[in-house]
PDB file of C-alpha atoms in Angstrom:
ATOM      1  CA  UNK W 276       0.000   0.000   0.000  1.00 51.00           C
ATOM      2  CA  UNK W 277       2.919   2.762   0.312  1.00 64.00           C
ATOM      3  CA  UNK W 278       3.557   2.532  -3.134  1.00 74.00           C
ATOM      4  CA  UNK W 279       0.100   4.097  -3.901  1.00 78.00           C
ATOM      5  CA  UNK W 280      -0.586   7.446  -4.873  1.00 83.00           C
ATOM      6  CA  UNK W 281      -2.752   9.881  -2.036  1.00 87.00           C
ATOM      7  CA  UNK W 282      -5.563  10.180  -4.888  1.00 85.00           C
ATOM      8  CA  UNK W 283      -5.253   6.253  -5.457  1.00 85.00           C
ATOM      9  CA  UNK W 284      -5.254   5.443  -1.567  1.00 86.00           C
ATOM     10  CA  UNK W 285      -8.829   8.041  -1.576  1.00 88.00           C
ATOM     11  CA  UNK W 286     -10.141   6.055  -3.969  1.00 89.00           C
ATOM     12  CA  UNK W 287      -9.831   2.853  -1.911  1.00 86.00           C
ATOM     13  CA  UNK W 288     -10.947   4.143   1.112  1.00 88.00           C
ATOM     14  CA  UNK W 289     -13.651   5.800  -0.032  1.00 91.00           C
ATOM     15  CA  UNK W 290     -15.807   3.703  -2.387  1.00 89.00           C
ATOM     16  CA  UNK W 291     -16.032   1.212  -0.020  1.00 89.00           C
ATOM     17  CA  UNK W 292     -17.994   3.781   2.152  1.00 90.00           C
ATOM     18  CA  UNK W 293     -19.683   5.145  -1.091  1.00 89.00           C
ATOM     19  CA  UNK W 294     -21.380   1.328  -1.921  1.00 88.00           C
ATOM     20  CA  UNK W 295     -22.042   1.161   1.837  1.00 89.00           C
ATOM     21  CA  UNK W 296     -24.117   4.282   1.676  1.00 89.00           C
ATOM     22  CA  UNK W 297     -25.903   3.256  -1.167  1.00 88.00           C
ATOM     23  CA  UNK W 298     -26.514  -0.442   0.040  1.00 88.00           C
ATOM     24  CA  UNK W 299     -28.026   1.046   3.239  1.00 90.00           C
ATOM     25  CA  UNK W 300     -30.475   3.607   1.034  1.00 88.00           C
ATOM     26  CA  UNK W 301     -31.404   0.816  -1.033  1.00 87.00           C
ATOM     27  CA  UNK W 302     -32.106  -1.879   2.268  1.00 89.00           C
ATOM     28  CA  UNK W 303     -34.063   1.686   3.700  1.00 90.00           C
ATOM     29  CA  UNK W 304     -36.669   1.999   0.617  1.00 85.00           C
ATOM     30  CA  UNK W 305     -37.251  -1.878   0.886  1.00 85.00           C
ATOM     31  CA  UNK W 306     -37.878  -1.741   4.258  1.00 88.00           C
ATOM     32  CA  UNK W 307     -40.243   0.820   3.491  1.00 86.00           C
ATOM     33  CA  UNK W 308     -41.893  -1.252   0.798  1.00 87.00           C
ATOM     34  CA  UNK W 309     -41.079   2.085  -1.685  1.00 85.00           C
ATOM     35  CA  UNK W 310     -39.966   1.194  -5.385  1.00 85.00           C
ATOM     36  CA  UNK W 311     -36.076   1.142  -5.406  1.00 82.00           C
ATOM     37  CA  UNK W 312     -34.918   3.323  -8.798  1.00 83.00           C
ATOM     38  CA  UNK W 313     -32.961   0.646 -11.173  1.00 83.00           C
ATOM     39  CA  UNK W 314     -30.687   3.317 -11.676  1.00 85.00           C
ATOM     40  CA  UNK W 315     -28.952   2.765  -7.580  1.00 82.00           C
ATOM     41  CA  UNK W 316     -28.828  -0.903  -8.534  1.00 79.00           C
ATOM     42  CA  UNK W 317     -26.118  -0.304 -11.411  1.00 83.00           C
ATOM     43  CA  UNK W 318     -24.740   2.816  -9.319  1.00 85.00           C
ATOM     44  CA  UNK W 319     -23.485  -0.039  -6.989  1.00 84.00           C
ATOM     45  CA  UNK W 320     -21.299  -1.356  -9.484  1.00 86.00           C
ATOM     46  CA  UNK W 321     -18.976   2.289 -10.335  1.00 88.00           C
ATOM     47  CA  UNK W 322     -17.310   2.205  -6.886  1.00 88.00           C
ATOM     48  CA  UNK W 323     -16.399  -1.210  -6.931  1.00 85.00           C
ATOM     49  CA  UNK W 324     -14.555  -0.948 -10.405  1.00 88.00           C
ATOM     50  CA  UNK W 325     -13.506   2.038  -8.709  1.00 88.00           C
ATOM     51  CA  UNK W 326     -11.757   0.130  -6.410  1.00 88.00           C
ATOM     52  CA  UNK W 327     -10.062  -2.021  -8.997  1.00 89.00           C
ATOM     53  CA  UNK W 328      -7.439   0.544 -10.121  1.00 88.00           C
ATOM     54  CA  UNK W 329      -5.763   1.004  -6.623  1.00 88.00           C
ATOM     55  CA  UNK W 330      -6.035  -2.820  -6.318  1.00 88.00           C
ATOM     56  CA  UNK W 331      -4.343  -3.394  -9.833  1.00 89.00           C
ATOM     57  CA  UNK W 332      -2.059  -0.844 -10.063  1.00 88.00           C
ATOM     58  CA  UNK W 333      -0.847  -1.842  -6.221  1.00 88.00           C
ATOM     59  CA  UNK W 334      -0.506  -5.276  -7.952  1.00 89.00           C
ATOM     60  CA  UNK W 335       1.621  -4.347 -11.107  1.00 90.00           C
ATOM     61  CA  UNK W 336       4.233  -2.531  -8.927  1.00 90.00           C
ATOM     62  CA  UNK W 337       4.785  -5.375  -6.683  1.00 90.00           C
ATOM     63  CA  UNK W 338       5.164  -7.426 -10.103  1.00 93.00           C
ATOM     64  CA  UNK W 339       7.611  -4.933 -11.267  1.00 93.00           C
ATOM     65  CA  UNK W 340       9.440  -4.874  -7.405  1.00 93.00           C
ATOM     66  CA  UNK W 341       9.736  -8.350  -8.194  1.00 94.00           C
ATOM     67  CA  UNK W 342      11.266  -8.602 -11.642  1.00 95.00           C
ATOM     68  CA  UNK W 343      13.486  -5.620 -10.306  1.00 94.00           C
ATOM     69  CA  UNK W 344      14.585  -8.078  -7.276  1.00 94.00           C
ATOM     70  CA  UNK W 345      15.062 -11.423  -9.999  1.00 95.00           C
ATOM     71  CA  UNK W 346      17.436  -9.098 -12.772  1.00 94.00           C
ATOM     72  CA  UNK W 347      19.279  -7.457  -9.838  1.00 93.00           C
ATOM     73  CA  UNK W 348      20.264 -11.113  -8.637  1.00 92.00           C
ATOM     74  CA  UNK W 349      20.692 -12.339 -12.295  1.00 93.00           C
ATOM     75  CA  UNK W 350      22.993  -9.379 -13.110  1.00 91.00           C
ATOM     76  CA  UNK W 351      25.096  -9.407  -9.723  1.00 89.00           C
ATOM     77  CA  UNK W 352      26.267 -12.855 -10.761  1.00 91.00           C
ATOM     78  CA  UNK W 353      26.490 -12.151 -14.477  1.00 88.00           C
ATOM     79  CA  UNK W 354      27.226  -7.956 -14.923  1.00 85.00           C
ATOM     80  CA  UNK W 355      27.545  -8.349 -18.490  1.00 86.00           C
ATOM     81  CA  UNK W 356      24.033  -8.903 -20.028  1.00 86.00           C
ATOM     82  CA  UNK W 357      22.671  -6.335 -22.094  1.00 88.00           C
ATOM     83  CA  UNK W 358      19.605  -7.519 -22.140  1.00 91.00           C
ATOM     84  CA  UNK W 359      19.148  -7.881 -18.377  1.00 89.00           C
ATOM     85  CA  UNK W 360      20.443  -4.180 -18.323  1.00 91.00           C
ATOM     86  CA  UNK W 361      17.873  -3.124 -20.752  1.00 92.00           C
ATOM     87  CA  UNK W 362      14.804  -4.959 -18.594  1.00 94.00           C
ATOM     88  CA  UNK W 363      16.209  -3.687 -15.720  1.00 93.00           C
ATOM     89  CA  UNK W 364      15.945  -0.048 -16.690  1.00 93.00           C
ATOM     90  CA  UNK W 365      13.025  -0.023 -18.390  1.00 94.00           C
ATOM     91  CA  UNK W 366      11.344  -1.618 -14.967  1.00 93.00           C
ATOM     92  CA  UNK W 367      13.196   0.838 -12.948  1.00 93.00           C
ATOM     93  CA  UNK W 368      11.284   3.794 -15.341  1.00 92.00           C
ATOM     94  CA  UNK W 369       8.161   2.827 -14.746  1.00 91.00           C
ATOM     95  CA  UNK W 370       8.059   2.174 -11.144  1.00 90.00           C
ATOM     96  CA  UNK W 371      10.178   5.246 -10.584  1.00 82.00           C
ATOM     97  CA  UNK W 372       7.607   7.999  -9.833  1.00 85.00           C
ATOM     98  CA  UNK W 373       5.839   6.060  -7.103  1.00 87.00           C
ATOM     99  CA  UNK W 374       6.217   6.616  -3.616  1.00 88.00           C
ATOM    100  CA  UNK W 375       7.805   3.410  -1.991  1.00 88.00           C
ATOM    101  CA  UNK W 376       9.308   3.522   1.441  1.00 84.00           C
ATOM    102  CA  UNK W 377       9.347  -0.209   2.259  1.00 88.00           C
ATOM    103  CA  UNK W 378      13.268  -1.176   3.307  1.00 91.00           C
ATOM    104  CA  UNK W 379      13.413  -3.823   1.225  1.00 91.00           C
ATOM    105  CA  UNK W 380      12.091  -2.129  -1.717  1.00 92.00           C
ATOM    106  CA  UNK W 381      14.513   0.702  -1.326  1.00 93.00           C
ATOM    107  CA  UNK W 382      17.124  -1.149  -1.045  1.00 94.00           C
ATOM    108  CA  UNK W 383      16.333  -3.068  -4.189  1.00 93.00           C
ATOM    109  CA  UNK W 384      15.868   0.052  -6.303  1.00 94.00           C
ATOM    110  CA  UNK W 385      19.131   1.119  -4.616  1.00 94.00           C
ATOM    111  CA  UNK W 386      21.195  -1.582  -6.057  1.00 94.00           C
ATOM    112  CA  UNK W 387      19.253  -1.578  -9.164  1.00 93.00           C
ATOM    113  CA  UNK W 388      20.583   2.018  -9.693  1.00 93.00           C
ATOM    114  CA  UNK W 389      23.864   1.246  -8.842  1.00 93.00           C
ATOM    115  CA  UNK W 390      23.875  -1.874 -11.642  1.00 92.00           C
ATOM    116  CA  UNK W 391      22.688   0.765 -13.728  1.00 92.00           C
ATOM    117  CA  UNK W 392      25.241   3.217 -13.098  1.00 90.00           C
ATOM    118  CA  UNK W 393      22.706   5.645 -11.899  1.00 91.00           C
ATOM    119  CA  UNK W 394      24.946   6.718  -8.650  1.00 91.00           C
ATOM    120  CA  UNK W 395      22.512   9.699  -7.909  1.00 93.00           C
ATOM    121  CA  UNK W 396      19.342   7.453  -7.380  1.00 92.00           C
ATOM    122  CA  UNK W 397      21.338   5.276  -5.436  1.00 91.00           C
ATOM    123  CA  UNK W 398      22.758   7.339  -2.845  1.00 92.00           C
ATOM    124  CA  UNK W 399      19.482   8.593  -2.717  1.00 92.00           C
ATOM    125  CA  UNK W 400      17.276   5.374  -2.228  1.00 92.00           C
ATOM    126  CA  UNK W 401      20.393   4.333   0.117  1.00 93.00           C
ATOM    127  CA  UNK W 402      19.904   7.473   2.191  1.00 92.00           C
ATOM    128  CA  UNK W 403      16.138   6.398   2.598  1.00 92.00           C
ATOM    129  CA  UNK W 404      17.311   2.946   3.584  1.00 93.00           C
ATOM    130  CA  UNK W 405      19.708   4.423   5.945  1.00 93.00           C
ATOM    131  CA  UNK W 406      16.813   6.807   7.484  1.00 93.00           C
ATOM    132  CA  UNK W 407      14.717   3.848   8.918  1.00 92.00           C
ATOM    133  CA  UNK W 408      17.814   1.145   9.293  1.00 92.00           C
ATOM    134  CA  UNK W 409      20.863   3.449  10.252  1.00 90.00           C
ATOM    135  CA  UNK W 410      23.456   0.884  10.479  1.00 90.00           C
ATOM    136  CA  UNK W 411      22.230  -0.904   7.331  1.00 87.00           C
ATOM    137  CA  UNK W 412      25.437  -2.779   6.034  1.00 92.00           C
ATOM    138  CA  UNK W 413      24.517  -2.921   2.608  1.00 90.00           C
ATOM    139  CA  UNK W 414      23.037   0.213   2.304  1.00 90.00           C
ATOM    140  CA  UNK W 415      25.956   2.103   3.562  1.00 90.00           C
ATOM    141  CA  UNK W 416      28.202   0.142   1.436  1.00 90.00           C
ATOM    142  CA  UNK W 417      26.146   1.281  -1.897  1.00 90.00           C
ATOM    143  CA  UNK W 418      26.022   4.666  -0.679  1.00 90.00           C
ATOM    144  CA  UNK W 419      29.960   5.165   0.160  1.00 89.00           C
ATOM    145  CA  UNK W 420      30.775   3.506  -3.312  1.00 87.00           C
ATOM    146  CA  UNK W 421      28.310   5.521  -4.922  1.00 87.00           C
ATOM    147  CA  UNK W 422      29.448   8.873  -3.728  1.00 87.00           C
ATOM    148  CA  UNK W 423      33.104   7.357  -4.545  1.00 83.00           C
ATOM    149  CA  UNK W 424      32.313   6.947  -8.349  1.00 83.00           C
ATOM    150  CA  UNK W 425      30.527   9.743  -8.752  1.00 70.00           C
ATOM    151  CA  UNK W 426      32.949  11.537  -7.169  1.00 61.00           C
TER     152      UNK W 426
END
């Protein structure tokens, strides 16, 4: 969930309430034995699909965190495919923009970066690692050789 958007997290908190609401009006006419417009019964359905994007897109980047994890451990033991390279920066791209503050996933992108010879990124995802883990082995050793080669 921290690699959502604020708009995406509003959306998933909020439709829930929004079918709710409209379940409840719907269970209050029947009670009351009025006629129930067919209109509310299909305006039950937008804030579920609603809820879909969060759900997918929440999905997709821990597919991409994933793939990240699998070329960064293919690549540390063979530095030399291009292809891997290629994959691996075209996932870092698109998962770049979102807000992720898990360790693990920091550190990842950290040493995806540094594969990638992106030194910057790096010493910054390290520096986030560092900020909840401050004696983090690994992320202090990225950072130090980072700032050495770009240096």
């Amino acid at each position: 969930m921290s690699s959502l958007f604020v708009h995406e997290l509003a959306i998933l908190l909020i439709c829930p309430l929004v079918s709710s609401c409209l379940i409840g009006y719907i269970l209050q006419k029947k009670n009351k034995q009025e006629a129930i417009p067919k209109y509310l019964l299909g305006l039950i359905i937008v804030p579920l699909v609603l809820m879909a994007y969060p759900l997918i897109k929440m999905n997709t980047i821990s597919n991409e965190l994933l793939k990240i994890e699998q070329l960064v451990t293919q690549l540390e033991q063979e530095p030399n495919l291009k292809d891997s390279k290629n994959e691996l920066l075209k996932c870092v791209n698109k998962i770049s923009d979102r807000p992720i503050s898990g360790v693990s996933q920091l550190k990842t992108l950290a040493k995806a970066n540094f594969i990638l010879g992106n030194h910057r990124k790096c010493i910054q995802f390290a520096g986030l690692v560092l900020e909840q883990k401050p004696y983090d082995e690994e992320a202090l050793r990225l950072e130090t050789l980072s700032k050495k080669i770009k240096d």
